[in-house]
Amino acid sequence: MGNKLYVGNLPYTVRDEDLQQSFGEFGSITSAKVMMERDTGRSKGFGFVEMGSDAEAQAAIAGMNGQSLGGRSITVNEARPMEARPPRTGGFGGGGGGYGGGDRSGGGGYGGGGGDRSGGGGYGGGGGRGGY
């Protein structure tokens, strides 16, 4: 059991200090953070509270999960580690070479020939860049 808690379904008006105040009765708080939108500065509606010990974290879960905070029933449970996200790739074709997509083996796109269709793909059809 960890001592870091996920707090969900928060009203958008709740701030870090509100979490500290609400969870403080269950023990010492190492940190309390409401997650905010980077661009707008608005609350994302969830946050994290780190309690001083596992026992305090358990007490906070038992005491706060399902309770009303700012008129909303909040969810409190043990925070899970953030899952690794795959690296972002750019471009329209999802990393496959721009508009045409595919694997750059010819074909696809506007004028290419070959590829996995025997007659060549794209608008040009046929071989190479012909067809226009």
Backbone as JSON, one array per atom type, in Angstrom:
{
  "sequence": "MGNKLYVGNLPYTVRDEDLQQSFGEFGSITSAKVMMERDTGRSKGFGFVEMGSDAEAQAAIAGMNGQSLGGRSITVNEARPMEARPPRTGGFGGGGGGYGGGDRSGGGGYGGGGGDRSGGGGYGGGGGRGGY",
  "N": [[0.85, -1.19, 0.0], [0.52, 2.18, -0.83], [1.23, 5.6, 0.11], [0.23, 7.62, -1.37], [-2.54, 9.23, -2.69], [-5.25, 9.12, -5.01], [-7.6, 11.51, -5.92], [-10.7, 11.9, -7.11], [-13.36, 13.29, -9.21], [-13.61, 15.91, -8.39], [-14.99, 19.12, -7.56], [-14.73, 21.92, -9.78], [-13.97, 24.16, -8.47], [-12.39, 23.54, -6.31], [-9.29, 23.81, -4.62], [-5.71, 23.37, -3.99], [-5.33, 23.96, -1.24], [-7.84, 23.38, -0.18], [-7.96, 20.6, -0.4], [-5.9, 19.93, 1.38], [-7.0, 20.83, 3.77], [-9.33, 19.25, 3.98], [-8.33, 16.61, 4.07], [-6.59, 16.69, 6.15], [-7.51, 15.97, 8.7], [-7.06, 13.28, 8.89], [-4.44, 12.77, 9.26], [-0.92, 13.59, 8.85], [-0.04, 15.62, 6.06], [1.88, 15.29, 3.24], [1.9, 16.34, 0.66], [-0.46, 18.09, -1.41], [-2.27, 18.3, -4.3], [-4.13, 19.76, -6.82], [-4.87, 18.91, -10.08], [-4.23, 20.85, -12.93], [-5.37, 22.34, -16.03], [-3.01, 22.92, -18.53], [-3.1, 24.97, -20.46], [-5.4, 26.6, -19.93], [-5.53, 26.93, -17.18], [-7.53, 25.94, -15.67], [-9.15, 23.68, -13.36], [-8.69, 20.14, -13.63], [-10.41, 18.46, -12.45], [-9.52, 16.46, -10.8], [-7.1, 15.23, -8.39], [-4.15, 14.8, -6.32], [-3.22, 13.49, -3.17], [-0.74, 13.24, -0.8], [-0.13, 11.33, 1.91], [1.3, 11.18, 5.26], [1.88, 8.58, 6.11], [1.31, 5.05, 5.41], [-0.79, 4.06, 6.97], [-2.21, 6.37, 7.61], [-3.01, 7.07, 5.07], [-4.74, 4.95, 4.46], [-6.73, 5.44, 6.37], [-7.66, 7.89, 5.42], [-8.73, 7.14, 2.94], [-10.81, 5.45, 3.79], [-12.3, 7.3, 5.24], [-12.91, 9.41, 3.47], [-13.67, 8.58, 0.85], [-16.36, 8.67, -1.32], [-17.55, 10.7, 0.07], [-19.03, 14.01, 0.35], [-17.74, 16.81, -1.26], [-17.66, 20.11, -1.73], [-20.19, 19.85, -2.83], [-20.08, 17.63, -4.48], [-19.79, 14.1, -4.84], [-16.92, 12.6, -3.94], [-14.23, 10.54, -5.24], [-11.91, 8.46, -3.73], [-8.91, 6.81, -3.78], [-6.08, 4.53, -3.74], [-3.32, 5.9, -5.37], [-2.31, 5.01, -8.61], [0.68, 4.08, -10.36], [1.7, 6.18, -13.07], [0.97, 5.17, -16.33], [3.27, 4.25, -18.85], [3.39, 6.16, -21.74], [3.26, 5.72, -25.27], [5.79, 7.12, -27.42], [5.17, 10.23, -29.07], [4.33, 10.53, -32.51], [4.89, 12.38, -35.47], [3.28, 14.01, -38.29], [0.96, 13.49, -41.02], [0.55, 10.92, -41.98], [0.93, 9.14, -39.94], [3.57, 8.49, -39.35], [4.28, 7.08, -41.54], [5.28, 8.26, -43.8], [4.17, 10.82, -44.67], [1.35, 12.04, -46.59], [0.75, 9.76, -48.1], [1.09, 7.53, -46.52], [1.78, 4.15, -45.64], [4.76, 2.14, -46.26], [6.94, 3.26, -47.53], [7.74, 1.77, -49.71], [7.22, 2.23, -52.3], [4.28, 2.93, -54.19], [0.98, 3.8, -52.98], [-0.09, 7.08, -51.94], [-0.15, 9.91, -54.24], [0.94, 9.6, -56.92], [2.32, 7.27, -57.02], [3.63, 4.04, -57.95], [3.35, 0.46, -57.82], [3.68, -1.03, -54.63], [1.3, -2.65, -52.5], [-0.78, -3.25, -54.14], [-1.44, -4.63, -57.19], [-1.76, -3.08, -59.51], [-0.7, -0.64, -58.94], [-0.9, 2.24, -56.83], [-2.81, 5.12, -55.74], [-3.64, 8.2, -57.54], [-2.36, 8.35, -59.98], [-1.69, 5.79, -60.86], [-0.39, 2.85, -62.54], [3.06, 2.87, -63.51], [5.73, 4.3, -61.67], [5.88, 7.83, -61.81], [3.94, 8.4, -63.61], [0.83, 9.02, -65.39], [-0.46, 11.46, -65.12]],
  "CA": [[0.0, 0.0, 0.0], [1.27, 3.42, -0.87], [0.6, 6.69, 0.86], [-0.23, 8.63, -2.32], [-3.95, 8.98, -2.99], [-5.93, 9.77, -6.13], [-8.88, 12.09, -5.51], [-11.4, 12.2, -8.34], [-14.68, 13.92, -9.24], [-13.56, 17.15, -7.62], [-15.58, 20.31, -8.17], [-13.7, 22.73, -10.42], [-13.6, 25.26, -7.58], [-11.5, 23.05, -5.25], [-7.87, 24.13, -4.79], [-4.79, 22.58, -3.17], [-5.57, 24.22, 0.18], [-9.07, 22.69, 0.2], [-7.59, 19.2, -0.19], [-5.13, 19.85, 2.63], [-7.92, 21.02, 4.89], [-10.25, 18.11, 4.06], [-7.63, 15.36, 4.39], [-5.75, 16.92, 7.32], [-8.01, 15.3, 9.91], [-6.67, 11.86, 8.88], [-3.01, 12.66, 9.53], [-0.06, 14.61, 8.24], [-0.08, 15.65, 4.6], [3.15, 15.64, 2.63], [1.57, 17.24, -0.46], [-1.83, 18.05, -1.94], [-2.18, 19.0, -5.58], [-5.22, 19.65, -7.8], [-4.27, 18.97, -11.41], [-4.8, 21.96, -13.7], [-5.12, 22.39, -17.47], [-1.82, 23.74, -18.79], [-3.41, 26.14, -21.28], [-6.44, 27.47, -19.39], [-5.4, 27.11, -15.74], [-8.73, 25.38, -15.03], [-8.99, 22.37, -12.73], [-9.07, 18.97, -14.42], [-11.41, 17.71, -11.69], [-8.92, 15.43, -9.96], [-5.85, 15.64, -7.79], [-3.43, 13.8, -5.54], [-2.85, 13.84, -1.8], [0.25, 12.31, -0.26], [-0.22, 11.31, 3.36], [2.57, 10.92, 5.93], [2.12, 7.15, 6.28], [0.32, 4.16, 4.8], [-1.95, 3.97, 7.86], [-2.98, 7.6, 7.43], [-3.62, 6.99, 3.74], [-5.88, 4.03, 4.59], [-7.76, 6.15, 7.12], [-8.22, 8.91, 4.53], [-9.58, 6.45, 1.95], [-12.02, 5.01, 4.5], [-13.08, 8.44, 5.7], [-13.26, 10.4, 2.45], [-14.23, 8.02, -0.38], [-17.82, 8.76, -1.38], [-18.02, 11.87, 0.81], [-19.32, 15.2, -0.44], [-16.8, 17.93, -1.17], [-18.13, 21.14, -2.65], [-21.43, 19.41, -3.47], [-19.88, 16.45, -5.33], [-19.32, 12.89, -4.17], [-15.57, 12.38, -4.47], [-13.63, 9.21, -5.26], [-10.57, 8.46, -3.15], [-8.27, 5.49, -3.73], [-4.63, 4.57, -3.85], [-2.86, 6.34, -6.69], [-1.53, 4.02, -9.37], [1.75, 4.72, -11.15], [1.28, 6.59, -14.4], [1.4, 4.21, -17.34], [4.13, 4.83, -19.87], [2.7, 6.39, -23.01], [4.18, 5.6, -26.4], [6.23, 8.43, -27.89], [4.34, 10.82, -30.12], [4.92, 10.61, -33.85], [4.27, 13.5, -36.18], [2.92, 13.79, -39.69], [-0.39, 13.02, -41.29], [0.49, 9.5, -42.31], [1.23, 8.3, -38.79], [4.94, 8.03, -39.41], [4.47, 6.26, -42.72], [5.75, 9.01, -44.96], [3.3, 11.88, -45.15], [-0.02, 11.74, -46.99], [0.55, 8.44, -48.7], [1.13, 6.45, -45.56], [2.52, 3.01, -46.18], [6.09, 1.89, -45.73], [7.91, 3.83, -48.46], [8.23, 0.78, -50.66], [6.55, 2.53, -53.57], [2.83, 2.78, -54.07], [0.32, 4.72, -52.1], [0.08, 8.47, -52.31], [-0.83, 10.38, -55.43], [1.35, 9.12, -58.23], [3.22, 6.12, -56.89], [3.28, 2.75, -58.52], [3.79, -0.67, -57.0], [2.99, -1.17, -53.36], [0.69, -3.96, -52.33], [-1.82, -3.45, -55.15], [-0.66, -4.96, -58.39], [-1.86, -2.07, -60.55], [-0.18, 0.64, -58.49], [-1.91, 2.94, -56.05], [-2.92, 6.55, -55.93], [-4.37, 8.67, -58.7], [-1.62, 8.16, -61.22], [-1.71, 4.39, -61.29], [0.7, 2.47, -63.43], [4.41, 2.83, -62.99], [6.45, 5.52, -61.35], [5.13, 9.06, -61.62], [3.09, 8.64, -64.77], [-0.61, 9.03, -65.15], [-1.07, 12.79, -65.05]],
  "C": [[0.88, 1.23, 0.0], [0.56, 4.5, -0.09], [0.16, 7.84, -0.05], [-1.64, 8.27, -2.79], [-4.39, 9.77, -4.23], [-7.26, 10.28, -5.6], [-9.59, 12.55, -6.77], [-12.78, 12.79, -8.13], [-14.73, 15.19, -8.39], [-14.32, 18.26, -8.33], [-14.45, 21.18, -8.73], [-13.24, 23.89, -9.55], [-12.61, 24.84, -6.5], [-10.04, 23.35, -5.61], [-7.03, 23.27, -3.85], [-5.09, 22.72, -1.67], [-6.82, 23.49, 0.68], [-8.8, 21.21, 0.45], [-6.83, 19.03, 1.12], [-6.04, 19.93, 3.83], [-8.81, 19.79, 5.07], [-9.56, 16.83, 4.52], [-6.78, 15.48, 5.65], [-6.21, 16.21, 8.57], [-7.6, 13.83, 9.99], [-5.17, 11.67, 9.1], [-2.24, 13.76, 8.84], [-0.09, 14.48, 6.72], [1.27, 16.13, 4.08], [2.94, 16.61, 1.47], [0.12, 17.05, -0.85], [-1.84, 18.9, -3.19], [-3.42, 18.7, -6.43], [-4.58, 19.83, -9.16], [-5.02, 20.01, -12.25], [-4.48, 21.82, -15.18], [-3.96, 23.34, -17.72], [-2.19, 25.04, -19.49], [-4.36, 27.12, -20.59], [-6.29, 27.76, -17.9], [-6.61, 26.6, -14.97], [-8.44, 24.02, -14.42], [-9.41, 21.26, -13.68], [-10.09, 18.1, -13.69], [-10.84, 16.54, -10.92], [-7.61, 15.95, -9.4], [-5.23, 14.5, -7.02], [-3.11, 14.36, -4.17], [-1.86, 12.79, -1.33], [0.22, 12.44, 1.26], [1.14, 10.93, 3.95], [2.9, 9.45, 6.08], [1.04, 6.34, 5.57], [-0.95, 4.09, 5.64], [-2.83, 5.21, 7.72], [-3.68, 7.61, 6.08], [-4.85, 6.08, 3.78], [-7.04, 4.71, 5.31], [-8.44, 7.2, 6.24], [-9.13, 8.29, 3.48], [-10.9, 6.07, 2.61], [-12.91, 6.19, 4.86], [-13.59, 9.36, 4.61], [-13.91, 9.84, 1.19], [-15.75, 8.05, -0.33], [-18.39, 9.97, -0.64], [-18.25, 13.06, -0.12], [-18.27, 16.27, -0.18], [-17.25, 18.95, -2.2], [-19.38, 20.72, -3.41], [-21.29, 18.21, -4.38], [-19.34, 15.3, -4.49], [-17.97, 12.51, -4.76], [-15.15, 10.91, -4.38], [-12.23, 9.32, -4.7], [-10.06, 7.03, -3.15], [-6.77, 5.65, -3.87], [-4.24, 4.96, -5.27], [-2.04, 5.24, -7.33], [-0.44, 4.75, -10.13], [1.24, 5.06, -12.54], [1.83, 5.6, -15.42], [2.24, 4.93, -18.39], [3.35, 4.97, -21.17], [3.71, 6.23, -24.14], [4.6, 6.99, -26.87], [5.35, 8.93, -29.02], [5.08, 10.8, -31.45], [4.18, 11.7, -34.6], [3.87, 13.09, -37.58], [1.53, 13.22, -39.86], [-0.47, 11.51, -41.46], [0.84, 8.6, -41.14], [2.64, 7.74, -38.86], [5.23, 7.22, -40.65], [4.86, 7.05, -43.95], [4.75, 10.0, -45.5], [1.93, 11.38, -45.58], [-0.22, 10.31, -47.44], [0.51, 7.32, -47.69], [2.01, 5.34, -46.08], [3.92, 2.93, -45.62], [7.2, 2.32, -46.66], [8.45, 2.82, -49.47], [7.64, 1.02, -52.04], [5.06, 2.34, -53.37], [2.27, 3.75, -53.06], [0.5, 6.14, -52.6], [-0.58, 8.8, -53.63], [-0.35, 9.72, -56.71], [2.13, 7.83, -58.18], [2.71, 4.88, -57.57], [3.73, 1.65, -57.59], [2.98, -0.75, -55.72], [2.35, -2.54, -53.28], [-0.49, -4.19, -53.27], [-1.13, -3.61, -56.48], [-0.71, -3.88, -59.46], [-1.28, -0.73, -60.14], [-1.28, 1.41, -57.78], [-1.99, 4.39, -56.43], [-3.65, 6.9, -57.22], [-3.67, 8.33, -60.0], [-1.69, 6.75, -61.75], [-0.48, 4.06, -62.1], [2.05, 2.53, -62.76], [4.96, 4.2, -62.71], [5.55, 6.72, -61.16], [4.16, 9.34, -62.76], [1.63, 8.77, -64.4], [-1.23, 10.4, -65.13], [-1.33, 13.33, -66.4]]
}
